[in-house]
mmCIF file of N, CA and C in Angstrom:
data_model
loop_
_atom_site.group_PDB
_atom_site.id
_atom_site.type_symbol
_atom_site.label_atom_id
_atom_site.label_comp_id
_atom_site.label_asym_id
_atom_site.label_seq_id
_atom_site.Cartn_x
_atom_site.Cartn_y
_atom_site.Cartn_z
ATOM 1 N N PHE B 1 -10.369 -12.108 35.364
ATOM 2 C CA PHE B 1 -10.915 -11.098 34.485
ATOM 3 C C PHE B 1 -12.234 -10.594 35.051
ATOM 4 N N ASP B 2 -12.134 -9.458 35.657
ATOM 5 C CA ASP B 2 -13.276 -8.801 36.265
ATOM 6 C C ASP B 2 -14.134 -8.164 35.163
ATOM 7 N N PRO B 3 -15.429 -8.469 35.109
ATOM 8 C CA PRO B 3 -16.291 -7.916 34.054
ATOM 9 C C PRO B 3 -16.295 -6.382 34.019
ATOM 10 N N GLU B 4 -16.233 -5.750 35.172
ATOM 11 C CA GLU B 4 -16.221 -4.286 35.212
ATOM 12 C C GLU B 4 -14.942 -3.735 34.580
ATOM 13 N N ARG B 5 -13.824 -4.348 34.884
ATOM 14 C CA ARG B 5 -12.549 -3.906 34.306
ATOM 15 C C ARG B 5 -12.528 -4.137 32.797
ATOM 16 N N THR B 6 -13.128 -5.218 32.354
ATOM 17 C CA THR B 6 -13.207 -5.508 30.925
ATOM 18 C C THR B 6 -14.046 -4.456 30.216
ATOM 19 N N THR B 7 -15.155 -4.079 30.828
ATOM 20 C CA THR B 7 -16.023 -3.047 30.254
ATOM 21 C C THR B 7 -15.301 -1.714 30.157
ATOM 22 N N ILE B 8 -14.578 -1.350 31.205
ATOM 23 C CA ILE B 8 -13.814 -0.102 31.214
ATOM 24 C C ILE B 8 -12.737 -0.137 30.138
ATOM 25 N N ALA B 9 -12.035 -1.255 30.019
ATOM 26 C CA ALA B 9 -10.984 -1.386 29.006
ATOM 27 C C ALA B 9 -11.565 -1.269 27.600
ATOM 28 N N ASP B 10 -12.708 -1.888 27.371
ATOM 29 C CA ASP B 10 -13.367 -1.791 26.064
ATOM 30 C C ASP B 10 -13.745 -0.341 25.748
ATOM 31 N N LYS B 11 -14.243 0.356 26.755
ATOM 32 C CA LYS B 11 -14.629 1.755 26.593
ATOM 33 C C LYS B 11 -13.400 2.607 26.264
ATOM 34 N N HIS B 12 -12.307 2.363 26.975
ATOM 35 C CA HIS B 12 -11.065 3.105 26.712
ATOM 36 C C HIS B 12 -10.555 2.822 25.305
ATOM 37 N N LEU B 13 -10.652 1.586 24.878
ATOM 38 C CA LEU B 13 -10.207 1.230 23.534
ATOM 39 C C LEU B 13 -11.024 1.984 22.482
ATOM 40 N N ASP B 14 -12.311 2.104 22.689
ATOM 41 C CA ASP B 14 -13.155 2.875 21.767
ATOM 42 C C ASP B 14 -12.729 4.336 21.726
ATOM 43 N N VAL B 15 -12.421 4.904 22.885
ATOM 44 C CA VAL B 15 -11.980 6.299 22.959
ATOM 45 C C VAL B 15 -10.646 6.461 22.228
ATOM 46 N N ILE B 16 -9.737 5.513 22.407
ATOM 47 C CA ILE B 16 -8.438 5.563 21.726
ATOM 48 C C ILE B 16 -8.634 5.495 20.214
ATOM 49 N N LYS B 17 -9.484 4.606 19.758
ATOM 50 C CA LYS B 17 -9.747 4.493 18.320
ATOM 51 C C LYS B 17 -10.277 5.802 17.747
ATOM 52 N N LEU B 18 -11.228 6.414 18.445
ATOM 53 C CA LEU B 18 -11.787 7.688 17.981
ATOM 54 C C LEU B 18 -10.724 8.789 17.981
ATOM 55 N N SER B 19 -9.881 8.787 19.008
ATOM 56 C CA SER B 19 -8.807 9.780 19.078
ATOM 57 C C SER B 19 -7.846 9.614 17.912
ATOM 58 N N LEU B 20 -7.482 8.380 17.623
ATOM 59 C CA LEU B 20 -6.572 8.119 16.506
ATOM 60 C C LEU B 20 -7.188 8.559 15.182
ATOM 61 N N GLN B 21 -8.469 8.306 15.007
ATOM 62 C CA GLN B 21 -9.149 8.690 13.766
ATOM 63 C C GLN B 21 -9.213 10.207 13.592
ATOM 64 N N SER B 22 -9.232 10.938 14.697
ATOM 65 C CA SER B 22 -9.349 12.397 14.623
ATOM 66 C C SER B 22 -8.012 13.090 14.374
ATOM 67 N N MET B 23 -6.919 12.355 14.489
ATOM 68 C CA MET B 23 -5.584 12.943 14.318
ATOM 69 C C MET B 23 -5.234 13.114 12.847
ATOM 70 N N PRO B 24 -4.362 14.096 12.585
ATOM 71 C CA PRO B 24 -3.808 14.178 11.228
ATOM 72 C C PRO B 24 -3.056 12.879 10.912
ATOM 73 N N GLU B 25 -3.060 12.492 9.653
ATOM 74 C CA GLU B 25 -2.473 11.217 9.222
ATOM 75 C C GLU B 25 -1.030 11.037 9.687
ATOM 76 N N ARG B 26 -0.205 12.046 9.499
ATOM 77 C CA ARG B 26 1.215 11.917 9.866
ATOM 78 C C ARG B 26 1.375 11.675 11.362
ATOM 79 N N ARG B 27 0.630 12.412 12.175
ATOM 80 C CA ARG B 27 0.706 12.239 13.635
ATOM 81 C C ARG B 27 0.307 10.818 14.019
ATOM 82 N N ARG B 28 -0.777 10.351 13.436
ATOM 83 C CA ARG B 28 -1.243 8.991 13.728
ATOM 84 C C ARG B 28 -0.182 7.970 13.332
ATOM 85 N N GLN B 29 0.384 8.126 12.141
ATOM 86 C CA GLN B 29 1.377 7.159 11.663
ATOM 87 C C GLN B 29 2.619 7.134 12.549
ATOM 88 N N VAL B 30 3.143 8.301 12.885
ATOM 89 C CA VAL B 30 4.332 8.363 13.740
ATOM 90 C C VAL B 30 4.033 7.720 15.089
ATOM 91 N N PHE B 31 2.881 8.050 15.651
ATOM 92 C CA PHE B 31 2.483 7.487 16.952
ATOM 93 C C PHE B 31 2.393 5.964 16.866
ATOM 94 N N LEU B 32 1.739 5.445 15.846
ATOM 95 C CA LEU B 32 1.586 3.999 15.712
ATOM 96 C C LEU B 32 2.923 3.303 15.466
ATOM 97 N N TYR B 33 3.778 3.899 14.631
ATOM 98 C CA TYR B 33 5.111 3.320 14.425
ATOM 99 C C TYR B 33 5.865 3.220 15.744
ATOM 100 N N ASN B 34 5.738 4.242 16.565
ATOM 101 C CA ASN B 34 6.461 4.272 17.831
ATOM 102 C C ASN B 34 5.821 3.369 18.883
ATOM 103 N N ARG B 35 4.542 3.525 19.122
ATOM 104 C CA ARG B 35 3.896 2.832 20.233
ATOM 105 C C ARG B 35 3.439 1.415 19.912
ATOM 106 N N ILE B 36 3.074 1.152 18.692
ATOM 107 C CA ILE B 36 2.581 -0.181 18.335
ATOM 108 C C ILE B 36 3.688 -1.037 17.737
ATOM 109 N N HIS B 37 4.467 -0.439 16.843
ATOM 110 C CA HIS B 37 5.512 -1.204 16.156
ATOM 111 C C HIS B 37 6.864 -1.133 16.849
ATOM 112 N N GLY B 38 6.972 -0.289 17.868
ATOM 113 C CA GLY B 38 8.187 -0.226 18.667
ATOM 114 C C GLY B 38 9.369 0.498 18.038
ATOM 115 N N LEU B 39 9.116 1.302 17.009
ATOM 116 C CA LEU B 39 10.207 2.043 16.391
ATOM 117 C C LEU B 39 10.608 3.232 17.271
ATOM 118 N N THR B 40 11.868 3.586 17.225
ATOM 119 C CA THR B 40 12.320 4.784 17.927
ATOM 120 C C THR B 40 11.705 6.002 17.240
ATOM 121 N N PRO B 41 11.658 7.140 17.944
ATOM 122 C CA PRO B 41 11.162 8.344 17.280
ATOM 123 C C PRO B 41 11.961 8.671 16.014
ATOM 124 N N GLU B 42 13.253 8.425 16.039
ATOM 125 C CA GLU B 42 14.079 8.692 14.859
ATOM 126 C C GLU B 42 13.637 7.833 13.676
ATOM 127 N N LYS B 43 13.434 6.534 13.924
ATOM 128 C CA LYS B 43 13.021 5.630 12.840
ATOM 129 C C LYS B 43 11.590 5.913 12.401
ATOM 130 N N ALA B 44 10.716 6.193 13.359
ATOM 131 C CA ALA B 44 9.323 6.517 13.022
ATOM 132 C C ALA B 44 9.270 7.783 12.178
ATOM 133 N N GLY B 45 10.071 8.772 12.559
ATOM 134 C CA GLY B 45 10.132 10.006 11.784
ATOM 135 C C GLY B 45 10.657 9.767 10.384
ATOM 136 N N LYS B 46 11.677 8.951 10.291
ATOM 137 C CA LYS B 46 12.259 8.647 8.975
ATOM 138 C C LYS B 46 11.227 7.966 8.080
ATOM 139 N N MET B 47 10.438 7.067 8.652
ATOM 140 C CA MET B 47 9.395 6.378 7.886
ATOM 141 C C MET B 47 8.357 7.370 7.344
ATOM 142 N N CYS B 48 8.165 8.469 8.076
ATOM 143 C CA CYS B 48 7.164 9.465 7.676
ATOM 144 C C CYS B 48 7.774 10.682 6.995
ATOM 145 N N GLY B 49 9.085 10.660 6.819
ATOM 146 C CA GLY B 49 9.741 11.762 6.134
ATOM 147 C C GLY B 49 9.897 13.022 6.958
ATOM 148 N N ILE B 50 10.002 12.866 8.286
ATOM 149 C CA ILE B 50 10.181 14.018 9.167
ATOM 150 C C ILE B 50 11.362 13.776 10.097
ATOM 151 N N SER B 51 11.799 14.826 10.767
ATOM 152 C CA SER B 51 12.938 14.719 11.682
ATOM 153 C C SER B 51 12.551 14.007 12.971
ATOM 154 N N ARG B 52 13.566 13.594 13.721
ATOM 155 C CA ARG B 52 13.343 12.973 15.029
ATOM 156 C C ARG B 52 12.602 13.947 15.942
ATOM 157 N N THR B 53 13.010 15.215 15.923
ATOM 158 C CA THR B 53 12.378 16.223 16.773
ATOM 159 C C THR B 53 10.900 16.373 16.448
ATOM 160 N N ALA B 54 10.574 16.417 15.179
ATOM 161 C CA ALA B 54 9.165 16.517 14.775
ATOM 162 C C ALA B 54 8.403 15.265 15.189
ATOM 163 N N ALA B 55 9.041 14.104 15.049
ATOM 164 C CA ALA B 55 8.394 12.847 15.448
ATOM 165 C C ALA B 55 8.091 12.850 16.942
ATOM 166 N N VAL B 56 9.052 13.295 17.745
ATOM 167 C CA VAL B 56 8.841 13.359 19.204
ATOM 168 C C VAL B 56 7.667 14.275 19.529
ATOM 169 N N LYS B 57 7.580 15.398 18.841
ATOM 170 C CA LYS B 57 6.464 16.332 19.071
ATOM 171 C C LYS B 57 5.129 15.698 18.688
ATOM 172 N N HIS B 58 5.096 14.975 17.584
ATOM 173 C CA HIS B 58 3.862 14.299 17.173
ATOM 174 C C HIS B 58 3.471 13.214 18.180
ATOM 175 N N ILE B 59 4.436 12.455 18.642
ATOM 176 C CA ILE B 59 4.162 11.383 19.616
ATOM 177 C C ILE B 59 3.626 11.984 20.912
ATOM 178 N N ALA B 60 4.249 13.052 21.378
ATOM 179 C CA ALA B 60 3.790 13.707 22.608
ATOM 180 C C ALA B 60 2.382 14.269 22.447
ATOM 181 N N ALA B 61 2.126 14.904 21.311
ATOM 182 C CA ALA B 61 0.794 15.482 21.072
ATOM 183 C C ALA B 61 -0.268 14.388 20.982
ATOM 184 N N ALA B 62 0.053 13.294 20.319
ATOM 185 C CA ALA B 62 -0.895 12.177 20.205
ATOM 186 C C ALA B 62 -1.168 11.569 21.571
ATOM 187 N N SER B 63 -0.119 11.382 22.350
ATOM 188 C CA SER B 63 -0.277 10.818 23.696
ATOM 189 C C SER B 63 -1.137 11.719 24.566
ATOM 190 N N ALA B 64 -0.896 13.026 24.486
ATOM 191 C CA ALA B 64 -1.679 13.977 25.275
ATOM 192 C C ALA B 64 -3.149 13.962 24.870
ATOM 193 N N LEU B 65 -3.405 13.904 23.576
ATOM 194 C CA LEU B 65 -4.782 13.864 23.084
ATOM 195 C C LEU B 65 -5.512 12.620 23.582
ATOM 196 N N ILE B 66 -4.847 11.479 23.492
ATOM 197 C CA ILE B 66 -5.461 10.231 23.938
ATOM 198 C C ILE B 66 -5.704 10.256 25.446
ATOM 199 N N THR B 67 -4.716 10.705 26.201
ATOM 200 C CA THR B 67 -4.871 10.787 27.658
ATOM 201 C C THR B 67 -6.019 11.706 28.031
ATOM 202 N N GLN B 68 -6.104 12.874 27.400
ATOM 203 C CA GLN B 68 -7.174 13.809 27.669
ATOM 204 C C GLN B 68 -8.531 13.192 27.335
ATOM 205 N N ALA B 69 -8.621 12.506 26.212
ATOM 206 C CA ALA B 69 -9.887 11.892 25.807
ATOM 207 C C ALA B 69 -10.335 10.828 26.812
ATOM 208 N N ILE B 70 -9.396 10.044 27.303
ATOM 209 C CA ILE B 70 -9.736 9.006 28.277
ATOM 210 C C ILE B 70 -10.184 9.653 29.583
ATOM 211 N N CYS B 71 -9.469 10.682 30.023
ATOM 212 C CA CYS B 71 -9.843 11.359 31.267
ATOM 213 C C CYS B 71 -11.216 12.014 31.167
ATOM 214 N N GLU B 72 -11.504 12.605 30.031
ATOM 215 C CA GLU B 72 -12.809 13.242 29.838
ATOM 216 C C GLU B 72 -13.935 12.236 29.771
ATOM 217 N N ASP B 73 -13.611 11.033 29.333
ATOM 218 C CA ASP B 73 -14.624 9.991 29.201
ATOM 219 C C ASP B 73 -15.006 9.384 30.560
ATOM 220 N N ASN B 74 -14.135 9.525 31.525
ATOM 221 C CA ASN B 74 -14.412 8.932 32.862
ATOM 222 C C ASN B 74 -15.350 9.765 33.663
#
């Protein structure tokens, strides 16, 4: 465990948390169901009352936002 890598990971985690907080609730929920809880986009969408297609769009948008935030932070 390299201290520099740990510091970078902690910084990225903070950026991810802020990105998640800035998202609309539904987008955040679909993203978390998919990426954290391992649900398929279809199941994540169903949990949020939206279609699979809408869930995929929310997941992609959330992923793009987080990636952009991390890149801008570097």
